[in-house]
Amino acid sequence: MRSDDITMDPRYGNNDPHFGMPKHHLPVKSYLAVPVRSRDGGVIGGLFFGHEKPAMFSDEHEELISGIAAQAAIAFDNAQLYREAQVEIAQRKTIEAQQVLLINELNHRVKNTLAIVQGLAQQSFKTDLPTEDAKAAFGARLHALAAAHSLLTRQNWEEALLMEAIRDAVVAAAGEAAGRVHCEGPDVILPPQTAVTWAMAIHELCTNAIKYGALSNKVGTVTVRWTVSEDNAPPRLYLEWTEAGGPTVHAPSRKGFGSRMIERALAMELQGDVTLQYQPAGLRCIINARLPESP
Amino acid sequence: MIERTSVLILEDEPILAFALEDMLIDLGFEPIHIATTIEEAFVSLSDTTPGAAVLDVNIRGVRSYGVAEALVVRRVPFVFATGYGDAEHPETFKTVSTLTKPYTQEQLRIALFAAM
């Protein structure tokens, strides 16, 4: 807006906070004000000119100041765009760095999983069992490994509960017969790798129960019960897998991958003791280990 | 005690440790000592000096270079095994062979005999 004498303007002196010119303000009569408008129409600020004498600002002055205001608006808009671009670049760089980490971690896990599959294949087929049986055993072990991975994926690969690791492995191996496996015990948190070893060991216990033990008939049951003893530091986990109602148990003549996985792998992973007792009334597996440290 | 034909395995994944144990027995090594933690590896070394060793680089998030140094002191030949394709070893171990998982028995044989 332009005014030859702002003090004569009907709007003059009505506005908060000064209602006219503040005290000690240089005297102003001629007044020229031009808004600096952003591209999106919002007012960024304004250019304000005053003169003590009336009618000092002309059309040319107004045009010139409007031009400067337009330039200033462009400069402000550009600065804003630049700042936004910098923020976006920084965000992208962070995300890219996270992606590189994720890809490396994924690569490691895939290679490790392939190595585990190779280990399962090597041990499943190095046997005096008929090829068809070895193939079936290998397939079932892959299925158990996949079930363990599903469980960990649900937990973002951070941790899993012992109860879930056991339940999932039992359901994957035993199907409907899983209803005859009763699990009870307090919450125990497992780090990811330990959860996989548990799942694979439980899978072998289930497979054995289905073939020779309590799950080989229609009525046998399995009870998995565990307790945590806080008396010791670090606390200890005591777990019993007890089969009942199956055919009379005989100790196996040969030890294969199953007992290796149950007796040695679990003991190694848990740094504890794992014992298989082939009692005539039913197989018992007793685990006494340091409680896994939560991650 | 020195056991010329024995091998120390440091591997935190039991299924992989067993597969490696089988391969080493097939290659004529015995007995095989399996350690799943860095501490267990040191305990095993304080007991017996093996003829060779296979070390997984990453043991539950910790690098196995401390064990590698102990092996160098005892003049025990060893190879690394890792799931990381691009493992960058420290200067001291630049020349040590690294098996990339999964590896075959033949790759293990070549790497191990070259180290010995």
Short mmCIF file of C-alpha atoms in Angstrom, two decimals:
data_model
loop_
_atom_site.label_atom_id
_atom_site.label_comp_id
_atom_site.label_asym_id
_atom_site.label_seq_id
_atom_site.Cartn_x
_atom_site.Cartn_y
_atom_site.Cartn_z
CA MET A 1 0.00 0.00 0.00
CA ARG A 2 1.05 3.55 -0.56
CA SER A 3 -0.12 6.67 1.23
CA ASP A 4 0.85 10.32 0.78
CA ASP A 5 0.08 10.95 4.46
CA ILE A 6 -0.46 7.89 6.56
CA THR A 7 -1.58 9.90 9.58
CA MET A 8 -4.67 10.98 7.53
CA ASP A 9 -5.57 7.38 6.67
CA PRO A 10 -8.84 6.36 8.42
CA ARG A 11 -7.17 3.09 9.53
CA TYR A 12 -4.29 4.95 11.22
CA GLY A 13 -3.94 4.70 15.00
CA ASN A 14 -6.39 1.80 15.44
CA ASN A 15 -3.98 -1.07 15.70
CA ASP A 16 -2.53 -2.87 18.65
CA PRO A 17 0.01 -2.51 20.28
CA HIS A 18 1.04 1.10 19.60
CA PHE A 19 -2.15 2.62 18.10
CA GLY A 20 -0.11 4.85 15.80
CA MET A 21 3.60 5.42 15.93
CA PRO A 22 5.46 4.34 19.05
CA LYS A 23 7.14 7.01 21.17
CA HIS A 24 10.47 8.25 19.79
CA HIS A 25 9.63 6.82 16.32
CA LEU A 26 11.00 8.97 13.53
CA PRO A 27 8.14 11.09 12.18
CA VAL A 28 6.42 9.42 9.19
CA LYS A 29 3.93 10.95 6.79
CA SER A 30 4.65 9.34 3.42
CA TYR A 31 4.28 5.59 3.74
CA LEU A 32 4.99 2.70 1.37
CA ALA A 33 4.54 -0.93 2.41
CA VAL A 34 4.97 -3.97 0.14
CA PRO A 35 4.40 -7.56 1.30
CA VAL A 36 7.03 -10.23 0.58
CA ARG A 37 4.89 -13.15 -0.54
CA SER A 38 6.06 -16.74 -0.85
CA ARG A 39 5.17 -18.76 -3.97
CA ASP A 40 2.46 -20.53 -2.01
CA GLY A 41 0.85 -17.15 -1.26
CA GLY A 42 1.82 -16.91 2.41
CA VAL A 43 3.28 -13.61 3.65
CA ILE A 44 6.93 -14.04 4.71
CA GLY A 45 7.36 -10.43 5.74
CA GLY A 46 7.24 -6.91 4.29
CA LEU A 47 9.30 -3.98 3.12
CA PHE A 48 8.29 -0.73 4.84
CA PHE A 49 9.34 2.79 3.93
CA GLY A 50 8.48 6.12 5.54
CA HIS A 51 9.28 9.80 5.02
CA GLU A 52 8.66 12.76 7.31
CA LYS A 53 7.22 14.83 4.41
CA PRO A 54 3.97 13.95 2.62
CA ALA A 55 3.70 12.59 -0.96
CA MET A 56 7.31 11.51 -1.33
CA PHE A 57 6.63 8.05 -2.88
CA SER A 58 5.69 7.72 -6.57
CA ASP A 59 4.45 4.93 -8.89
CA GLU A 60 8.09 4.23 -9.85
CA HIS A 61 9.07 3.83 -6.19
CA GLU A 62 6.23 1.42 -5.64
CA GLU A 63 7.17 -0.59 -8.75
CA LEU A 64 10.83 -0.73 -7.70
CA ILE A 65 10.03 -1.89 -4.16
CA SER A 66 7.52 -4.45 -5.46
CA GLY A 67 10.33 -5.81 -7.69
CA ILE A 68 12.71 -6.06 -4.73
CA ALA A 69 10.01 -7.74 -2.64
CA ALA A 70 9.47 -10.33 -5.40
CA GLN A 71 13.22 -11.02 -5.55
CA ALA A 72 13.39 -11.30 -1.75
CA ALA A 73 10.48 -13.76 -1.80
CA ILE A 74 12.29 -15.93 -4.35
CA ALA A 75 15.46 -15.85 -2.23
CA PHE A 76 13.48 -16.88 0.88
CA ASP A 77 11.69 -19.65 -1.02
CA ASN A 78 15.00 -20.95 -2.40
CA ALA A 79 16.62 -20.93 1.04
CA GLN A 80 13.64 -22.89 2.39
CA LEU A 81 13.82 -25.42 -0.47
CA TYR A 82 17.57 -25.79 0.09
CA ARG A 83 17.08 -26.46 3.79
CA GLU A 84 14.40 -29.06 3.05
CA ALA A 85 16.64 -30.71 0.44
CA GLN A 86 19.51 -30.89 2.96
CA VAL A 87 17.26 -32.55 5.54
CA GLU A 88 16.01 -35.02 2.95
CA ILE A 89 19.56 -35.85 1.80
CA ALA A 90 20.64 -36.44 5.41
CA GLN A 91 17.61 -38.71 5.98
CA ARG A 92 18.36 -40.66 2.80
CA LYS A 93 22.00 -41.13 3.79
CA THR A 94 20.92 -42.51 7.19
CA ILE A 95 18.47 -44.90 5.54
CA GLU A 96 21.07 -46.01 2.99
CA ALA A 97 23.57 -46.74 5.78
CA GLN A 98 20.90 -48.77 7.61
CA GLN A 99 20.17 -50.64 4.40
CA VAL A 100 23.84 -51.57 3.93
CA LEU A 101 23.92 -52.91 7.51
CA LEU A 102 20.70 -54.85 6.93
CA ILE A 103 21.94 -56.34 3.66
CA ASN A 104 25.23 -57.43 5.28
CA GLU A 105 23.35 -58.98 8.19
CA LEU A 106 20.94 -60.69 5.81
CA ASN A 107 23.86 -62.02 3.76
CA HIS A 108 25.41 -63.45 6.91
CA ARG A 109 22.16 -65.07 8.00
CA VAL A 110 21.44 -66.54 4.58
CA LYS A 111 24.96 -68.00 4.35
CA ASN A 112 24.69 -69.34 7.88
CA THR A 113 21.29 -70.86 7.16
CA LEU A 114 22.59 -72.45 3.96
CA ALA A 115 25.48 -73.89 5.98
CA ILE A 116 22.96 -75.29 8.51
CA VAL A 117 20.96 -76.85 5.66
CA GLN A 118 24.19 -78.34 4.32
CA GLY A 119 24.98 -79.67 7.82
CA LEU A 120 21.48 -81.19 8.11
CA ALA A 121 21.79 -82.79 4.65
CA GLN A 122 25.25 -84.16 5.36
CA GLN A 123 24.15 -85.71 8.65
CA SER A 124 20.71 -86.88 7.44
CA PHE A 125 22.12 -88.80 4.48
CA LYS A 126 25.20 -90.18 6.24
CA THR A 127 23.23 -93.06 7.67
CA ASP A 128 22.53 -96.74 7.22
CA LEU A 129 18.79 -95.95 6.94
CA PRO A 130 17.13 -96.54 3.55
CA THR A 131 17.36 -93.50 1.24
CA GLU A 132 13.60 -92.86 1.40
CA ASP A 133 13.71 -92.68 5.21
CA ALA A 134 16.75 -90.40 5.13
CA LYS A 135 14.96 -88.11 2.64
CA ALA A 136 11.87 -87.97 4.87
CA ALA A 137 14.01 -87.20 7.94
CA PHE A 138 15.86 -84.46 6.05
CA GLY A 139 12.59 -82.92 4.81
CA ALA A 140 11.13 -82.92 8.33
CA ARG A 141 14.27 -81.27 9.72
CA LEU A 142 14.08 -78.54 7.08
CA HIS A 143 10.44 -78.03 8.07
CA ALA A 144 11.48 -77.70 11.74
CA LEU A 145 14.18 -75.19 10.81
CA ALA A 146 11.65 -73.18 8.79
CA ALA A 147 9.20 -73.20 11.73
CA ALA A 148 11.93 -71.88 14.05
CA HIS A 149 12.70 -69.12 11.56
CA SER A 150 9.02 -68.17 11.34
CA LEU A 151 8.90 -67.84 15.11
CA LEU A 152 12.00 -65.62 15.13
CA THR A 153 10.71 -63.52 12.24
CA ARG A 154 7.52 -62.87 14.22
CA GLN A 155 9.77 -61.59 17.03
CA ASN A 156 11.95 -59.44 14.71
CA TRP A 157 14.87 -61.82 15.33
CA GLU A 158 15.32 -60.37 18.78
CA GLU A 159 14.27 -63.17 21.11
CA ALA A 160 11.71 -65.89 21.61
CA LEU A 161 9.98 -67.52 24.55
CA LEU A 162 10.98 -71.09 25.44
CA MET A 163 7.26 -72.02 25.55
CA GLU A 164 6.74 -70.80 21.97
CA ALA A 165 9.92 -72.44 20.68
CA ILE A 166 8.78 -75.78 22.13
CA ARG A 167 5.11 -75.42 21.07
CA ASP A 168 5.97 -74.41 17.51
CA ALA A 169 8.47 -77.26 17.12
CA VAL A 170 5.95 -79.77 18.55
CA VAL A 171 3.16 -78.56 16.24
CA ALA A 172 5.49 -78.61 13.21
CA ALA A 173 6.64 -82.17 13.96
CA ALA A 174 3.59 -83.84 15.48
CA GLY A 175 0.62 -82.16 13.76
CA GLU A 176 -2.62 -83.33 15.44
CA ALA A 177 -0.73 -85.38 18.02
CA ALA A 178 0.62 -82.08 19.37
CA GLY A 179 -2.56 -81.98 21.47
CA ARG A 180 -1.11 -84.85 23.54
CA VAL A 181 2.02 -82.87 24.39
CA HIS A 182 1.48 -80.77 27.52
CA CYS A 183 3.88 -77.94 28.22
CA GLU A 184 4.09 -75.96 31.41
CA GLY A 185 6.66 -73.64 32.89
CA PRO A 186 7.47 -70.01 33.59
CA ASP A 187 8.49 -67.52 30.90
CA VAL A 188 12.06 -68.04 29.75
CA ILE A 189 13.48 -65.70 27.11
CA LEU A 190 15.83 -67.23 24.53
CA PRO A 191 18.31 -65.44 22.25
CA PRO A 192 17.62 -66.21 18.54
CA GLN A 193 20.33 -68.81 17.96
CA THR A 194 19.47 -70.69 21.15
CA ALA A 195 15.83 -70.77 20.06
CA VAL A 196 16.84 -72.50 16.81
CA THR A 197 18.85 -75.16 18.68
CA TRP A 198 15.93 -75.76 21.08
CA ALA A 199 13.53 -76.09 18.16
CA MET A 200 15.80 -78.60 16.39
CA ALA A 201 16.32 -80.66 19.57
CA ILE A 202 12.56 -80.69 20.36
CA HIS A 203 11.95 -81.72 16.76
CA GLU A 204 14.20 -84.76 17.23
CA LEU A 205 12.47 -85.67 20.53
CA CYS A 206 9.07 -85.43 18.78
CA THR A 207 10.24 -87.48 15.81
CA ASN A 208 11.48 -90.17 18.17
CA ALA A 209 8.19 -90.10 20.11
CA ILE A 210 6.19 -90.43 16.87
CA LYS A 211 8.32 -93.33 15.62
CA TYR A 212 8.93 -95.32 18.78
CA GLY A 213 7.51 -93.51 21.80
CA ALA A 214 4.36 -92.06 23.35
CA LEU A 215 3.11 -90.47 20.10
CA SER A 216 3.42 -93.74 18.13
CA ASN A 217 -0.02 -94.89 19.36
CA LYS A 218 -3.34 -93.07 19.94
CA VAL A 219 -3.18 -92.67 23.72
CA GLY A 220 0.36 -91.88 24.83
CA THR A 221 1.21 -88.46 26.25
CA VAL A 222 4.23 -86.25 26.65
CA THR A 223 4.67 -83.81 29.52
CA VAL A 224 7.22 -81.05 29.19
CA ARG A 225 7.65 -79.28 32.49
CA TRP A 226 10.27 -76.80 33.49
CA THR A 227 11.21 -74.68 36.46
CA VAL A 228 13.66 -71.86 37.03
CA SER A 229 15.74 -71.92 40.17
CA GLU A 230 16.73 -68.47 41.34
CA ASP A 231 18.79 -69.89 44.25
CA ASN A 232 21.86 -70.02 42.07
CA ALA A 233 23.53 -67.13 40.30
CA PRO A 234 23.15 -67.21 37.37
CA PRO A 235 19.71 -68.86 37.68
CA ARG A 236 19.29 -72.39 36.35
CA LEU A 237 16.72 -73.98 34.10
CA TYR A 238 15.54 -77.50 34.89
CA LEU A 239 13.38 -79.16 32.22
CA GLU A 240 11.91 -82.64 31.93
CA TRP A 241 10.42 -84.25 28.83
CA THR A 242 8.50 -87.27 30.09
CA GLU A 243 6.68 -89.76 27.86
CA ALA A 244 3.93 -92.08 29.15
CA GLY A 245 1.41 -94.50 27.69
CA GLY A 246 3.57 -95.55 24.76
CA PRO A 247 5.00 -98.97 23.96
CA THR A 248 7.74 -100.37 26.19
CA VAL A 249 10.93 -98.43 25.58
CA HIS A 250 14.22 -100.07 24.61
CA ALA A 251 17.50 -98.21 24.39
CA PRO A 252 18.45 -97.78 20.72
CA SER A 253 21.24 -99.94 19.34
CA ARG A 254 22.74 -96.99 17.46
CA LYS A 255 22.91 -93.27 18.09
CA GLY A 256 22.15 -91.06 15.14
CA PHE A 257 21.66 -87.41 14.41
CA GLY A 258 18.68 -87.24 16.76
CA SER A 259 20.52 -88.13 19.95
CA ARG A 260 23.50 -86.04 18.81
CA MET A 261 21.16 -83.06 18.43
CA ILE A 262 19.43 -83.68 21.77
CA GLU A 263 22.30 -84.76 24.00
CA ARG A 264 25.24 -82.86 22.52
CA ALA A 265 23.87 -79.84 20.65
CA LEU A 266 21.55 -78.71 23.41
CA ALA A 267 24.22 -79.29 26.04
CA MET A 268 26.68 -77.26 23.97
CA GLU A 269 24.23 -74.47 23.28
CA LEU A 270 23.03 -74.26 26.89
CA GLN A 271 26.37 -75.12 28.47
CA GLY A 272 24.52 -77.56 30.68
CA ASP A 273 23.72 -81.25 31.11
CA VAL A 274 21.28 -83.13 28.91
CA THR A 275 20.46 -86.75 29.72
CA LEU A 276 18.29 -89.22 27.84
CA GLN A 277 16.87 -92.02 30.01
CA TYR A 278 15.34 -94.94 28.12
CA GLN A 279 13.00 -96.05 30.92
CA PRO A 280 10.65 -98.91 29.95
CA ALA A 281 7.53 -96.86 30.84
CA GLY A 282 8.59 -93.95 28.69
CA LEU A 283 11.54 -91.91 27.50
CA ARG A 284 12.72 -89.12 29.77
CA CYS A 285 14.95 -86.26 28.75
CA ILE A 286 16.35 -84.16 31.58
CA ILE A 287 17.97 -80.81 30.97
CA ASN A 288 19.80 -78.89 33.65
CA ALA A 289 21.38 -75.72 32.36
CA ARG A 290 22.36 -72.19 33.13
CA LEU A 291 19.44 -69.95 32.24
CA PRO A 292 20.16 -68.27 28.91
CA GLU A 293 21.09 -64.66 29.47
CA SER A 294 18.48 -62.38 27.97
CA PRO A 295 19.93 -60.29 25.15
CA MET B 1 49.67 -82.50 25.95
CA ILE B 2 50.26 -82.31 22.24
CA GLU B 3 47.93 -84.21 19.92
CA ARG B 4 49.30 -84.08 16.39
CA THR B 5 46.23 -85.50 14.66
CA SER B 6 43.62 -83.66 16.70
CA VAL B 7 41.70 -80.57 15.59
CA LEU B 8 40.09 -77.86 17.67
CA ILE B 9 36.78 -76.57 16.29
CA LEU B 10 35.52 -73.20 17.50
CA GLU B 11 31.94 -72.90 16.21
CA ASP B 12 28.88 -71.63 18.05
CA GLU B 13 26.29 -73.34 15.84
CA PRO B 14 26.11 -77.01 16.94
CA ILE B 15 24.76 -78.37 13.64
CA LEU B 16 27.69 -76.78 11.79
CA ALA B 17 30.15 -78.02 14.42
CA PHE B 18 28.89 -81.61 13.95
CA ALA B 19 29.08 -81.38 10.16
CA LEU B 20 32.64 -80.07 10.44
CA GLU B 21 33.50 -82.77 12.97
CA ASP B 22 32.30 -85.46 10.52
CA MET B 23 34.33 -83.92 7.67
CA LEU B 24 37.48 -83.80 9.81
CA ILE B 25 37.06 -87.43 10.94
CA ASP B 26 36.62 -88.37 7.27
CA LEU B 27 39.88 -86.56 6.53
CA GLY B 28 41.65 -88.69 9.15
CA PHE B 29 41.79 -86.30 12.10
CA GLU B 30 40.99 -87.52 15.61
CA PRO B 31 40.09 -86.64 18.30
CA ILE B 32 38.05 -83.55 17.51
CA HIS B 33 37.55 -80.97 20.26
CA ILE B 34 34.49 -78.75 19.87
CA ALA B 35 34.32 -75.39 21.61
CA THR B 36 31.17 -73.29 21.23
CA THR B 37 32.46 -70.27 23.14
CA ILE B 38 35.75 -68.35 23.20
CA GLU B 39 36.25 -69.39 26.86
CA GLU B 40 35.80 -73.08 26.02
CA ALA B 41 38.41 -72.73 23.28
CA PHE B 42 40.93 -71.35 25.79
CA VAL B 43 40.07 -74.10 28.28
CA SER B 44 40.63 -76.71 25.55
CA LEU B 45 43.98 -75.10 24.60
CA SER B 46 45.15 -75.06 28.21
CA ASP B 47 44.50 -78.81 28.24
CA THR B 48 45.83 -79.94 24.87
CA THR B 49 47.66 -78.40 21.95
CA PRO B 50 45.89 -79.66 18.83
CA GLY B 51 47.53 -80.39 15.47
CA ALA B 52 45.30 -77.81 13.78
CA ALA B 53 42.24 -75.63 14.34
CA VAL B 54 39.19 -74.29 12.46
CA LEU B 55 37.84 -71.03 13.88
CA ASP B 56 34.49 -69.45 13.14
CA VAL B 57 35.26 -65.72 13.06
CA ASN B 58 32.09 -64.49 14.78
CA ILE B 59 31.27 -66.33 18.01
CA ARG B 60 28.04 -64.94 19.47
CA GLY B 61 29.00 -61.48 18.32
CA VAL B 62 32.64 -61.68 19.48
CA ARG B 63 35.57 -62.12 17.04
CA SER B 64 37.76 -65.18 17.60
CA TYR B 65 41.07 -63.35 16.99
CA GLY B 66 42.11 -63.77 20.63
CA VAL B 67 42.03 -67.55 20.16
CA ALA B 68 43.86 -67.12 16.82
CA GLU B 69 46.67 -65.26 18.64
CA ALA B 70 46.96 -68.07 21.20
CA LEU B 71 47.26 -70.55 18.31
CA VAL B 72 50.03 -68.49 16.69
CA VAL B 73 51.96 -68.52 20.00
CA ARG B 74 51.62 -72.31 20.15
CA ARG B 75 52.52 -72.64 16.43
CA VAL B 76 49.23 -74.41 15.72
CA PRO B 77 48.18 -74.05 12.05
CA PHE B 78 44.58 -72.90 11.61
CA VAL B 79 41.99 -71.63 9.14
CA PHE B 80 39.04 -69.30 9.60
CA ALA B 81 35.47 -70.13 8.61
CA THR B 82 32.88 -67.40 8.18
CA GLY B 83 29.45 -66.63 6.82
CA TYR B 84 30.57 -63.10 5.97
CA GLY B 85 31.71 -63.03 2.36
CA ASP B 86 34.02 -60.09 2.81
CA ALA B 87 35.59 -60.65 6.24
CA GLU B 88 38.43 -58.18 6.77
CA HIS B 89 40.92 -59.75 9.16
CA PRO B 90 43.43 -57.67 11.14
CA GLU B 91 46.94 -57.31 9.60
CA THR B 92 48.41 -60.26 11.61
CA PHE B 93 45.91 -62.71 10.07
CA LYS B 94 45.76 -61.33 6.51
CA THR B 95 47.49 -64.44 5.16
CA VAL B 96 45.32 -66.98 7.00
CA SER B 97 42.97 -68.92 4.69
CA THR B 98 39.27 -68.22 5.17
CA LEU B 99 36.58 -70.75 4.29
CA THR B 100 33.28 -69.14 3.31
CA LYS B 101 30.24 -71.01 4.62
CA PRO B 102 28.87 -73.22 3.28
CA TYR B 103 32.07 -74.99 2.15
CA THR B 104 32.75 -78.50 0.90
CA GLN B 105 34.95 -81.15 2.48
CA GLU B 106 37.37 -80.72 -0.44
CA GLN B 107 37.67 -76.95 0.20
CA LEU B 108 38.28 -77.71 3.88
CA ARG B 109 40.95 -80.31 3.01
CA ILE B 110 42.82 -77.95 0.67
CA ALA B 111 42.75 -75.01 3.10
CA LEU B 112 43.75 -77.10 6.11
CA PHE B 113 46.60 -78.98 4.42
CA ALA B 114 47.94 -75.73 2.92
CA ALA B 115 48.04 -74.26 6.44
CA MET B 116 49.85 -77.27 7.92
#
